[in-house]
């Protein structure tokens, strides 16, 4: 019991400064009063408690390849000397090539930070809920509880995508060890929690530095929609109803009127992918001005001189560490067809002399080229992705006209040709491929392949799984051995137990 309690309450040593700046918002510091009787006495205590949950979440993203492994795992890259990424793309997740370099081994060996974030959020929901009107105003109380609900639901969503079935707990006080729960059922509980969060969260914050990096009503609705679509891929009897609910959640977020597609133009592209734009819905805050630095971000591996100092001397420093395979680029952007994304995001993709010359420029907001530091948030949910998710849900429920219009709205922004008269499976395939194009480098592709079942299709996934492998959980990461030692009720996923 003591071991299990330590897993869920580790965030009890976390607290931090107030909310006066973006730096204060996430830079929490150790404080052993966090679970003490003299804590949770005023609004500032409540703010710090919620900040601890956000902070642990960001720590998980910055210490490993969480943000981008879903881009690499399907393959379709030339990984050159990045053998750790190649092993991930070959689903060889126990390979000795997957080491601490780039934080590639963290998902396999340590999930503790996820649980610290959940523990902090669980504690915040419970303790803030017990505060009275003399300690905190009703509006701020509801908002902070909503933020904590959002963070823990988002973390569970990540755990489900990474590991499938995991232990589940919303109470900060239970100490019994728990076995794994069904991942679809976990999301059922999270969706209920997110509806409560959405009803309490603001549509926007008065402080512009909080845009997209603090939970909002739109972020909660967007997360709900993604959860519904994940469930639909695994719960076939409920699939049509879940698709309808996803479409409705997307529409509710769209109708808030605070998001829009920004022009894909050379002068504006950095603003979108630096973060906090009108297109951003939910992002992991990374601001170099406050010392938020990570080396585990896609820009490290897809850029070289003169944009940043090259990581290697390959081709005289004019080579990216990984590049998208040219045949797959031709699938995404057929030669001769106009698309501003190809023009703006790819530099020298077809160099026959230097095959590593290609650069992917989506995240090229560089603050210090020599030190290889970037000034860009990790964008989780963006408005174009929301539109395409609703398009997918509508296509799955027979509304081809509505789905096609949303698909073409995204394509018009990219100045790509529109689809006319597309219907049925062809429309569904077009929407899926559009999500691949639009969200490349944003950490969605593997999860989209898994939830739609396309991960077993060699034409969709370079290193496709067999149906038997999929059914036994080959799409997950192995449960960390350390976690099973701490909690013997947790069993290894069938595929990784072999």
Short mmCIF file of C-alpha atoms in Angstrom, two decimals:
data_model
loop_
_atom_site.label_atom_id
_atom_site.label_comp_id
_atom_site.label_asym_id
_atom_site.label_seq_id
_atom_site.Cartn_x
_atom_site.Cartn_y
_atom_site.Cartn_z
CA UNK A 1 0.00 0.00 0.00
CA UNK A 2 2.77 2.44 0.83
CA UNK A 3 4.26 1.99 -2.60
CA UNK A 4 0.93 2.62 -4.31
CA UNK A 5 0.31 5.66 -2.15
CA UNK A 6 3.68 7.06 -3.14
CA UNK A 7 2.82 6.74 -6.83
CA UNK A 8 -0.40 8.71 -6.49
CA UNK A 9 0.80 11.33 -4.03
CA UNK A 10 4.28 12.18 -5.32
CA UNK A 11 2.91 15.48 -6.56
CA UNK A 12 2.28 16.32 -2.94
CA UNK A 13 5.78 17.77 -2.79
CA UNK A 14 5.05 20.16 -5.65
CA UNK A 15 3.92 23.76 -5.39
CA UNK A 16 4.90 27.02 -6.99
CA UNK A 17 4.54 30.71 -7.50
CA UNK A 18 1.35 32.54 -8.42
CA UNK A 19 -0.15 33.29 -11.81
CA UNK A 20 1.34 36.70 -12.43
CA UNK A 21 3.26 35.59 -15.51
CA UNK A 22 3.66 32.70 -17.91
CA UNK A 23 6.89 31.80 -16.13
CA UNK A 24 5.09 31.59 -12.80
CA UNK A 25 2.29 29.59 -14.37
CA UNK A 26 4.41 26.49 -15.02
CA UNK A 27 7.64 26.84 -13.08
CA UNK A 28 6.62 25.17 -9.82
CA UNK A 29 9.12 24.44 -7.08
CA UNK A 30 9.27 21.77 -4.36
CA UNK A 31 7.31 22.55 -1.23
CA UNK A 32 6.53 19.94 1.40
CA UNK A 33 3.50 21.92 2.61
CA UNK A 34 1.44 21.00 -0.45
CA UNK A 35 -0.56 18.26 1.29
CA UNK A 36 -0.27 19.71 4.78
CA UNK A 37 -3.05 21.06 6.97
CA UNK A 38 -1.77 24.61 6.54
CA UNK A 39 -2.16 24.47 2.75
CA UNK A 40 -5.23 25.06 0.53
CA UNK A 41 -6.23 28.07 2.58
CA UNK A 42 -6.59 30.71 -0.13
CA UNK A 43 -6.85 31.30 -3.86
CA UNK A 44 -3.09 31.45 -4.32
CA UNK A 45 -2.70 27.99 -2.79
CA UNK A 46 -5.36 26.71 -5.18
CA UNK A 47 -3.62 28.24 -8.19
CA UNK A 48 -0.30 26.69 -7.21
CA UNK A 49 -1.91 23.30 -6.78
CA UNK A 50 -3.33 23.36 -10.31
CA UNK A 51 -0.04 24.68 -11.67
CA UNK A 52 1.68 21.58 -10.28
CA UNK A 53 -0.46 19.38 -12.52
CA UNK A 54 0.37 21.48 -15.59
CA UNK A 55 4.05 21.51 -14.69
CA UNK A 56 4.36 17.73 -14.41
CA UNK A 57 2.61 17.37 -17.76
CA UNK A 58 5.11 19.67 -19.41
CA UNK A 59 7.98 17.83 -17.74
CA UNK A 60 6.84 14.61 -19.42
CA UNK A 61 6.89 16.26 -22.83
CA UNK A 62 10.25 17.95 -22.40
CA UNK A 63 12.19 14.96 -21.08
CA UNK A 64 11.36 12.52 -23.85
CA UNK A 65 10.01 12.05 -27.37
CA UNK A 66 6.37 12.01 -26.28
CA UNK A 67 5.42 14.81 -28.67
CA UNK A 68 6.85 13.29 -31.83
CA UNK A 69 7.14 9.52 -31.50
CA UNK A 70 3.70 9.19 -33.12
CA UNK A 71 5.13 10.88 -36.22
CA UNK A 72 8.06 8.46 -36.44
CA UNK A 73 6.44 5.17 -35.46
CA UNK A 74 4.55 4.62 -38.75
CA UNK A 75 7.80 4.93 -40.71
CA UNK A 76 7.96 6.68 -44.11
CA UNK A 77 11.11 8.46 -42.96
CA UNK A 78 14.73 7.95 -43.89
CA UNK A 79 16.22 7.83 -40.41
CA UNK A 80 19.84 7.70 -41.61
CA UNK A 81 21.96 7.30 -38.45
CA UNK A 82 19.09 7.74 -35.98
CA UNK A 83 18.87 4.06 -35.08
CA UNK A 84 16.70 4.77 -32.06
CA UNK A 85 13.95 6.23 -34.26
CA UNK A 86 14.37 3.41 -36.77
CA UNK A 87 13.77 0.85 -34.01
CA UNK A 88 10.62 2.71 -32.96
CA UNK A 89 9.39 2.73 -36.57
CA UNK A 90 9.99 -1.03 -36.79
CA UNK A 91 8.05 -1.52 -33.53
CA UNK A 92 11.19 -2.97 -32.00
CA UNK A 93 10.50 -1.13 -28.77
CA UNK A 94 12.73 -3.36 -26.64
CA UNK A 95 15.73 -2.69 -28.88
CA UNK A 96 19.03 -1.74 -27.27
CA UNK A 97 19.17 1.09 -29.82
CA UNK A 98 16.43 2.85 -27.86
CA UNK A 99 18.48 4.55 -25.14
CA UNK A 100 18.39 7.78 -23.21
CA UNK A 101 19.47 9.67 -26.32
CA UNK A 102 16.60 11.98 -27.31
CA UNK A 103 14.67 10.59 -24.34
CA UNK A 104 13.62 7.73 -26.62
CA UNK A 105 13.59 5.15 -23.82
CA UNK A 106 11.37 7.07 -21.39
CA UNK A 107 7.95 5.78 -22.59
CA UNK A 108 9.24 2.22 -22.24
CA UNK A 109 10.95 2.60 -18.88
CA UNK A 110 9.26 5.31 -16.83
CA UNK A 111 5.68 6.58 -16.73
CA UNK A 112 5.92 8.10 -13.26
CA UNK A 113 5.65 11.73 -14.38
CA UNK A 114 2.26 11.06 -15.95
CA UNK A 115 1.00 9.80 -12.60
CA UNK A 116 2.50 12.75 -10.75
CA UNK A 117 0.42 15.04 -12.94
CA UNK A 118 -2.73 13.00 -12.30
CA UNK A 119 -2.01 12.95 -8.56
CA UNK A 120 -1.63 16.73 -8.49
CA UNK A 121 -4.85 17.16 -10.46
CA UNK A 122 -6.78 14.71 -8.27
CA UNK A 123 -5.62 16.53 -5.16
CA UNK A 124 -6.52 19.92 -6.63
CA UNK A 125 -10.05 18.83 -7.54
CA UNK A 126 -10.65 17.44 -4.06
CA UNK A 127 -9.02 20.16 -1.98
CA UNK A 128 -10.19 23.19 -3.98
CA UNK A 129 -13.67 21.68 -3.94
CA UNK A 130 -13.54 21.79 -0.15
CA UNK A 131 -12.56 25.47 0.07
CA UNK A 132 -15.22 27.96 1.17
CA UNK A 133 -16.26 31.37 -0.16
CA UNK A 134 -14.03 33.21 2.30
CA UNK A 135 -11.00 31.42 0.84
CA UNK A 136 -11.69 31.64 -2.90
CA UNK A 137 -14.33 33.19 -5.15
CA UNK A 138 -16.90 30.89 -6.70
CA UNK A 139 -15.96 31.68 -10.31
CA UNK A 140 -12.24 31.13 -9.82
CA UNK A 141 -12.93 28.03 -7.75
CA UNK A 142 -14.98 26.47 -10.54
CA UNK A 143 -12.40 27.47 -13.17
CA UNK A 144 -9.45 25.98 -11.29
CA UNK A 145 -11.31 22.73 -10.66
CA UNK A 146 -12.17 22.69 -14.37
CA UNK A 147 -8.51 23.12 -15.28
CA UNK A 148 -7.50 20.27 -12.98
CA UNK A 149 -10.22 18.04 -14.48
CA UNK A 150 -8.96 18.87 -17.96
CA UNK A 151 -5.31 18.12 -17.16
CA UNK A 152 -6.02 14.74 -15.59
CA UNK A 153 -8.34 13.76 -18.46
CA UNK A 154 -5.72 14.79 -20.99
CA UNK A 155 -3.06 12.76 -19.17
CA UNK A 156 -5.32 9.71 -19.13
CA UNK A 157 -5.90 10.21 -22.86
CA UNK A 158 -2.14 10.16 -23.39
CA UNK A 159 -1.72 7.07 -21.20
CA UNK A 160 -4.47 5.26 -23.11
CA UNK A 161 -2.87 6.13 -26.45
CA UNK A 162 0.55 5.04 -25.21
CA UNK A 163 -0.30 1.93 -23.21
CA UNK A 164 -3.93 0.94 -23.81
CA UNK A 165 -5.39 -0.36 -20.54
CA UNK A 166 -3.93 1.34 -17.44
CA UNK A 167 -4.90 1.74 -13.77
CA UNK A 168 -7.57 4.37 -13.20
CA UNK A 169 -8.23 6.59 -10.20
CA UNK A 170 -9.82 10.00 -9.68
CA UNK A 171 -9.66 10.04 -5.87
CA UNK A 172 -6.46 11.32 -4.22
CA UNK A 173 -7.17 9.35 -1.06
CA UNK A 174 -7.51 5.72 -2.19
CA UNK A 175 -4.39 3.72 -1.36
CA UNK A 176 -5.27 0.26 -2.63
CA UNK A 177 -3.27 -0.93 -5.60
CA UNK A 178 -5.37 -1.12 -8.71
CA UNK A 179 -5.19 -3.40 -11.76
CA UNK A 180 -5.52 -2.05 -15.26
CA UNK A 181 -8.93 -0.79 -16.43
CA UNK A 182 -10.31 -1.02 -19.96
CA UNK A 183 -9.16 2.00 -21.92
CA UNK A 184 -12.56 2.64 -23.51
CA UNK A 185 -14.18 2.66 -20.05
CA UNK A 186 -11.50 5.03 -18.75
CA UNK A 187 -12.38 7.50 -21.47
CA UNK A 188 -16.09 7.19 -20.61
CA UNK A 189 -15.24 8.49 -17.14
CA UNK A 190 -12.97 11.19 -18.52
CA UNK A 191 -15.65 12.44 -20.91
CA UNK A 192 -18.06 12.91 -18.01
CA UNK A 193 -15.33 14.82 -16.20
CA UNK A 194 -14.59 16.93 -19.26
CA UNK A 195 -18.23 17.96 -19.61
CA UNK A 196 -18.06 19.30 -16.06
CA UNK A 197 -14.80 21.03 -16.96
CA UNK A 198 -16.20 22.55 -20.15
CA UNK A 199 -19.13 24.03 -18.25
CA UNK A 200 -16.78 25.74 -15.79
CA UNK A 201 -13.89 26.83 -18.00
CA UNK A 202 -13.69 30.22 -19.73
CA UNK A 203 -13.93 30.54 -23.49
CA UNK A 204 -10.88 32.82 -23.41
CA UNK A 205 -8.64 34.33 -20.75
CA UNK A 206 -8.14 38.03 -20.28
CA UNK A 207 -4.37 37.48 -20.17
CA UNK A 208 -3.20 36.79 -23.76
CA UNK A 209 -0.18 34.82 -22.52
CA UNK A 210 -2.61 32.10 -21.40
CA UNK A 211 -4.08 31.62 -24.86
CA UNK A 212 -4.06 27.92 -25.79
CA UNK A 213 -1.71 26.96 -22.93
CA UNK A 214 -4.33 27.00 -20.18
CA UNK A 215 -7.41 24.82 -20.41
CA UNK A 216 -10.48 26.46 -21.92
CA UNK A 217 -13.98 25.40 -22.84
CA UNK A 218 -12.84 24.85 -26.43
CA UNK A 219 -9.88 22.71 -25.34
CA UNK A 220 -12.15 20.52 -23.19
CA UNK A 221 -14.64 20.06 -26.04
CA UNK A 222 -11.84 19.25 -28.49
CA UNK A 223 -10.37 16.67 -26.13
CA UNK A 224 -13.83 15.14 -25.70
CA UNK A 225 -14.17 14.85 -29.48
CA UNK A 226 -10.82 13.08 -29.76
CA UNK A 227 -11.79 10.70 -26.99
CA UNK A 228 -15.06 9.86 -28.73
CA UNK A 229 -13.21 9.12 -31.96
CA UNK A 230 -10.68 6.94 -30.15
CA UNK A 231 -13.50 4.99 -28.54
CA UNK A 232 -15.28 4.59 -31.88
CA UNK A 233 -12.28 2.74 -33.25
CA UNK A 234 -12.44 0.11 -30.49
CA UNK A 235 -16.12 -0.04 -29.50
CA UNK A 236 -17.75 -1.05 -32.76
CA UNK A 237 -21.33 -1.48 -31.39
CA UNK A 238 -21.28 2.16 -30.26
CA UNK A 239 -19.23 3.50 -33.18
CA UNK A 240 -22.00 5.41 -34.97
CA UNK A 241 -23.22 7.04 -31.77
CA UNK A 242 -19.67 7.92 -30.75
CA UNK A 243 -18.99 9.48 -34.14
CA UNK A 244 -22.15 11.59 -33.79
CA UNK A 245 -21.07 12.72 -30.34
CA UNK A 246 -17.61 13.59 -31.65
CA UNK A 247 -19.13 15.64 -34.47
CA UNK A 248 -21.36 17.46 -31.97
CA UNK A 249 -18.45 18.24 -29.63
CA UNK A 250 -16.42 19.60 -32.56
CA UNK A 251 -19.35 21.78 -33.63
CA UNK A 252 -19.80 23.11 -30.09
CA UNK A 253 -16.12 24.15 -30.06
CA UNK A 254 -16.40 25.69 -33.52
CA UNK A 255 -19.45 27.69 -32.50
CA UNK A 256 -17.52 29.40 -29.70
CA UNK A 257 -16.25 31.72 -32.43
CA UNK A 258 -12.74 32.15 -31.03
CA UNK A 259 -10.78 29.98 -33.48
CA UNK A 260 -10.09 30.45 -37.16
CA UNK A 261 -7.81 29.28 -39.94
CA UNK A 262 -4.99 31.74 -40.50
CA UNK A 263 -3.50 32.22 -43.98
CA UNK A 264 -0.67 29.92 -44.96
CA UNK A 265 1.64 32.69 -46.11
CA UNK A 266 5.38 33.05 -45.66
CA UNK A 267 5.01 36.11 -43.39
CA UNK A 268 2.50 34.42 -41.05
CA UNK A 269 3.51 30.79 -40.91
CA UNK A 270 5.86 31.19 -37.94
CA UNK A 271 3.12 32.87 -35.91
CA UNK A 272 0.88 29.82 -36.25
CA UNK A 273 3.48 27.28 -35.23
CA UNK A 274 5.16 29.40 -32.61
CA UNK A 275 1.89 29.05 -30.74
CA UNK A 276 -0.79 31.11 -29.00
CA UNK A 277 -2.34 32.05 -32.34
CA UNK A 278 -6.05 32.25 -33.14
CA UNK A 279 -5.72 28.76 -34.59
CA UNK A 280 -4.35 27.21 -31.41
CA UNK A 281 -6.72 25.28 -29.12
CA UNK A 282 -4.38 23.44 -26.72
CA UNK A 283 -0.58 23.62 -26.58
CA UNK A 284 2.26 22.71 -24.24
CA UNK A 285 3.81 26.03 -23.29
CA UNK A 286 7.44 26.40 -24.35
CA UNK A 287 8.79 29.95 -24.11
CA UNK A 288 12.53 30.44 -24.44
CA UNK A 289 12.26 33.77 -22.61
CA UNK A 290 11.45 31.82 -19.47
CA UNK A 291 14.10 29.16 -19.98
CA UNK A 292 11.70 26.53 -21.39
CA UNK A 293 14.14 24.43 -23.40
CA UNK A 294 13.98 20.89 -24.72
CA UNK A 295 16.14 18.90 -27.10
CA UNK A 296 13.40 16.34 -27.69
CA UNK A 297 11.50 18.21 -30.38
CA UNK A 298 11.16 17.47 -34.08
CA UNK A 299 13.01 20.62 -35.15
CA UNK A 300 16.21 19.16 -33.70
CA UNK A 301 16.23 16.44 -36.33
CA UNK A 302 14.71 17.98 -39.48
CA UNK A 303 16.69 21.24 -39.76
CA UNK A 304 20.31 22.07 -40.45
CA UNK A 305 22.50 25.03 -41.43
CA UNK A 306 21.79 27.86 -42.05
CA UNK A 307 18.54 27.62 -40.05
CA UNK A 308 20.29 26.06 -37.04
CA UNK A 309 23.75 24.78 -36.26
CA UNK A 310 23.81 21.25 -37.64
CA UNK A 311 23.95 18.33 -35.23
CA UNK A 312 26.45 16.47 -37.44
CA UNK A 313 28.99 17.24 -40.14
CA UNK A 314 27.21 15.10 -42.70
CA UNK A 315 27.35 16.78 -46.12
CA UNK A 316 29.38 19.60 -44.62
CA UNK A 317 26.68 20.38 -42.07
CA UNK A 318 24.00 20.63 -44.75
CA UNK A 319 22.16 17.46 -43.80
CA UNK A 320 19.11 16.85 -41.62
CA UNK A 321 19.27 13.88 -39.26
CA UNK A 322 15.99 12.48 -40.60
CA UNK A 323 14.08 13.19 -43.80
CA UNK A 324 10.68 12.19 -45.14
CA UNK A 325 10.96 9.57 -47.86
CA UNK A 326 10.51 11.04 -51.29
CA UNK A 327 8.01 8.44 -52.47
CA UNK A 328 5.80 9.26 -49.52
CA UNK A 329 6.11 12.98 -50.20
CA UNK A 330 4.77 12.23 -53.68
CA UNK A 331 1.74 10.56 -52.10
CA UNK A 332 1.11 13.52 -49.83
CA UNK A 333 1.83 16.12 -52.49
CA UNK A 334 1.40 14.65 -55.97
CA UNK A 335 3.82 16.30 -58.41
CA UNK A 336 2.20 19.06 -60.39
CA UNK A 337 -0.56 19.77 -57.86
CA UNK A 338 -0.50 23.08 -56.01
CA UNK A 339 -0.36 23.11 -52.20
CA UNK A 340 1.08 25.91 -50.11
CA UNK A 341 2.00 23.48 -47.35
CA UNK A 342 4.51 21.77 -49.59
CA UNK A 343 5.91 25.12 -50.73
CA UNK A 344 6.20 26.61 -47.26
CA UNK A 345 7.15 23.59 -45.16
CA UNK A 346 9.69 21.77 -47.32
CA UNK A 347 13.08 23.02 -48.44
CA UNK A 348 15.04 21.16 -51.12
CA UNK A 349 13.18 17.84 -50.76
CA UNK A 350 14.40 16.26 -54.02
CA UNK A 351 18.14 16.96 -53.98
CA UNK A 352 19.77 14.05 -55.84
CA UNK A 353 23.31 14.87 -54.74
CA UNK A 354 22.63 15.40 -51.04
CA UNK A 355 19.72 13.15 -49.99
CA UNK A 356 19.75 14.67 -46.50
CA UNK A 357 19.41 18.23 -47.73
CA UNK A 358 15.65 18.24 -47.11
CA UNK A 359 14.38 20.45 -44.28
CA UNK A 360 10.90 20.44 -42.73
CA UNK A 361 10.28 24.07 -41.84
CA UNK A 362 6.95 23.96 -39.99
CA UNK A 363 8.71 24.49 -36.66
CA UNK A 364 11.52 26.83 -37.65
CA UNK A 365 11.00 29.58 -35.10
CA UNK A 366 14.60 29.54 -33.89
CA UNK A 367 15.65 31.83 -31.06
CA UNK A 368 19.34 30.80 -30.96
CA UNK A 369 20.67 28.97 -34.04
CA UNK A 370 24.04 28.24 -32.47
CA UNK A 371 22.64 26.77 -29.25
CA UNK A 372 19.85 25.05 -31.27
CA UNK A 373 17.09 26.61 -29.19
CA UNK A 374 13.54 27.03 -30.42
CA UNK A 375 10.77 29.40 -29.46
CA UNK A 376 7.70 27.33 -30.26
CA UNK A 377 4.99 25.64 -28.24
CA UNK A 378 4.20 21.97 -28.71
CA UNK A 379 0.87 22.25 -30.49
CA UNK A 380 -1.53 19.49 -29.46
CA UNK A 381 -4.88 20.61 -30.88
CA UNK A 382 -5.24 23.12 -33.71
CA UNK A 383 -8.40 24.41 -35.39
CA UNK A 384 -7.66 22.76 -38.73
CA UNK A 385 -7.31 19.43 -36.95
CA UNK A 386 -10.68 20.00 -35.27
CA UNK A 387 -12.32 20.69 -38.64
CA UNK A 388 -10.88 17.51 -40.11
CA UNK A 389 -11.90 15.46 -37.07
CA UNK A 390 -15.49 16.67 -37.49
CA UNK A 391 -15.25 15.94 -41.23
CA UNK A 392 -14.17 12.38 -40.41
CA UNK A 393 -17.03 11.92 -37.94
CA UNK A 394 -19.57 13.27 -40.44
CA UNK A 395 -18.26 11.01 -43.20
CA UNK A 396 -18.54 8.04 -40.86
CA UNK A 397 -22.20 8.85 -40.20
CA UNK A 398 -23.22 9.45 -43.81
CA UNK A 399 -23.07 13.26 -44.05
CA UNK A 400 -20.80 13.38 -47.09
CA UNK A 401 -21.73 16.96 -48.03
CA UNK A 402 -20.87 18.32 -44.58
CA UNK A 403 -17.66 16.30 -44.43
CA UNK A 404 -16.55 17.38 -47.88
CA UNK A 405 -17.15 21.07 -47.12
CA UNK A 406 -14.93 20.93 -44.03
CA UNK A 407 -12.27 19.02 -45.94
CA UNK A 408 -12.32 21.63 -48.68
CA UNK A 409 -12.20 24.48 -46.15
CA UNK A 410 -8.83 23.19 -44.98
CA UNK A 411 -7.65 22.66 -48.56
CA UNK A 412 -8.73 26.13 -49.67
CA UNK A 413 -6.56 27.65 -46.97
CA UNK A 414 -3.61 25.71 -48.42
CA UNK A 415 -4.59 26.81 -51.94
CA UNK A 416 -4.97 23.16 -52.89
CA UNK A 417 -7.60 21.93 -55.32
CA UNK A 418 -11.00 21.07 -53.86
CA UNK A 419 -12.63 17.65 -53.91
CA UNK A 420 -15.89 17.52 -55.85
CA UNK A 421 -18.43 14.73 -55.57
CA UNK A 422 -16.23 12.53 -53.41
CA UNK A 423 -18.26 10.06 -51.33
CA UNK A 424 -18.11 6.85 -49.30
CA UNK A 425 -14.78 5.21 -48.55
CA UNK A 426 -12.96 7.47 -51.01
CA UNK A 427 -14.06 10.50 -48.99
CA UNK A 428 -12.99 8.88 -45.72
CA UNK A 429 -9.58 8.07 -47.20
CA UNK A 430 -9.20 11.64 -48.49
CA UNK A 431 -10.00 13.08 -45.06
CA UNK A 432 -7.51 10.75 -43.40
CA UNK A 433 -4.75 11.69 -45.82
CA UNK A 434 -5.59 15.37 -45.33
CA UNK A 435 -5.04 14.96 -41.59
CA UNK A 436 -1.66 13.39 -42.37
CA UNK A 437 -0.71 16.37 -44.57
CA UNK A 438 -2.07 19.05 -42.30
CA UNK A 439 -0.85 17.66 -38.96
CA UNK A 440 2.52 16.28 -40.04
CA UNK A 441 5.01 16.77 -37.22
CA UNK A 442 2.28 17.46 -34.64
CA UNK A 443 2.16 14.02 -33.04
CA UNK A 444 -1.10 12.57 -34.41
CA UNK A 445 -0.32 10.14 -37.20
CA UNK A 446 0.32 6.88 -35.30
CA UNK A 447 -2.71 7.42 -33.09
CA UNK A 448 -4.90 8.16 -36.12
CA UNK A 449 -3.65 4.97 -37.77
CA UNK A 450 -4.41 2.95 -34.63
CA UNK A 451 -7.90 4.25 -33.92
CA UNK A 452 -9.02 3.90 -37.56
CA UNK A 453 -7.50 0.44 -37.99
CA UNK A 454 -5.30 1.63 -40.84
CA UNK A 455 -2.22 0.60 -38.87
CA UNK A 456 -2.73 -2.92 -40.29
CA UNK A 457 -2.73 -1.63 -43.90
CA UNK A 458 0.71 -1.65 -45.55
CA UNK A 459 -0.44 1.01 -48.01
CA UNK A 460 -1.15 3.34 -45.07
CA UNK A 461 1.65 2.39 -42.67
CA UNK A 462 5.13 1.43 -43.84
CA UNK A 463 5.67 -1.06 -41.01
CA UNK A 464 2.09 -2.25 -40.67
CA UNK A 465 0.96 -4.56 -37.89
CA UNK A 466 -0.83 -7.82 -38.53
CA UNK A 467 -4.37 -8.07 -37.18
CA UNK A 468 -3.18 -10.58 -34.59
CA UNK A 469 -0.41 -8.23 -33.45
CA UNK A 470 -2.89 -5.38 -33.24
CA UNK A 471 -5.37 -7.44 -31.22
CA UNK A 472 -2.63 -8.37 -28.74
CA UNK A 473 -1.68 -4.72 -28.22
CA UNK A 474 1.38 -4.29 -30.45
CA UNK A 475 0.25 -0.69 -31.05
CA UNK A 476 1.11 0.20 -27.43
CA UNK A 477 4.36 0.79 -25.61
CA UNK A 478 5.34 -1.94 -23.13
CA UNK A 479 4.23 -1.23 -19.57
CA UNK A 480 7.38 -0.10 -17.70
CA UNK A 481 8.84 -2.96 -15.68
CA UNK A 482 9.39 -0.65 -12.71
CA UNK A 483 5.65 0.07 -12.60
CA UNK A 484 4.80 -3.64 -12.46
CA UNK A 485 7.30 -4.16 -9.64
CA UNK A 486 5.68 -1.39 -7.62
CA UNK A 487 2.18 -2.65 -8.33
CA UNK A 488 1.97 -6.43 -8.92
CA UNK A 489 -1.67 -6.08 -9.98
CA UNK A 490 -0.51 -4.48 -13.23
CA UNK A 491 0.15 -7.05 -15.94
CA UNK A 492 2.14 -6.62 -19.13
CA UNK A 493 0.24 -6.10 -22.38
CA UNK A 494 -0.16 -9.46 -24.16
CA UNK A 495 2.03 -8.61 -27.17
CA UNK A 496 4.91 -7.37 -25.01
CA UNK A 497 4.63 -10.27 -22.56
CA UNK A 498 5.69 -12.78 -25.21
#
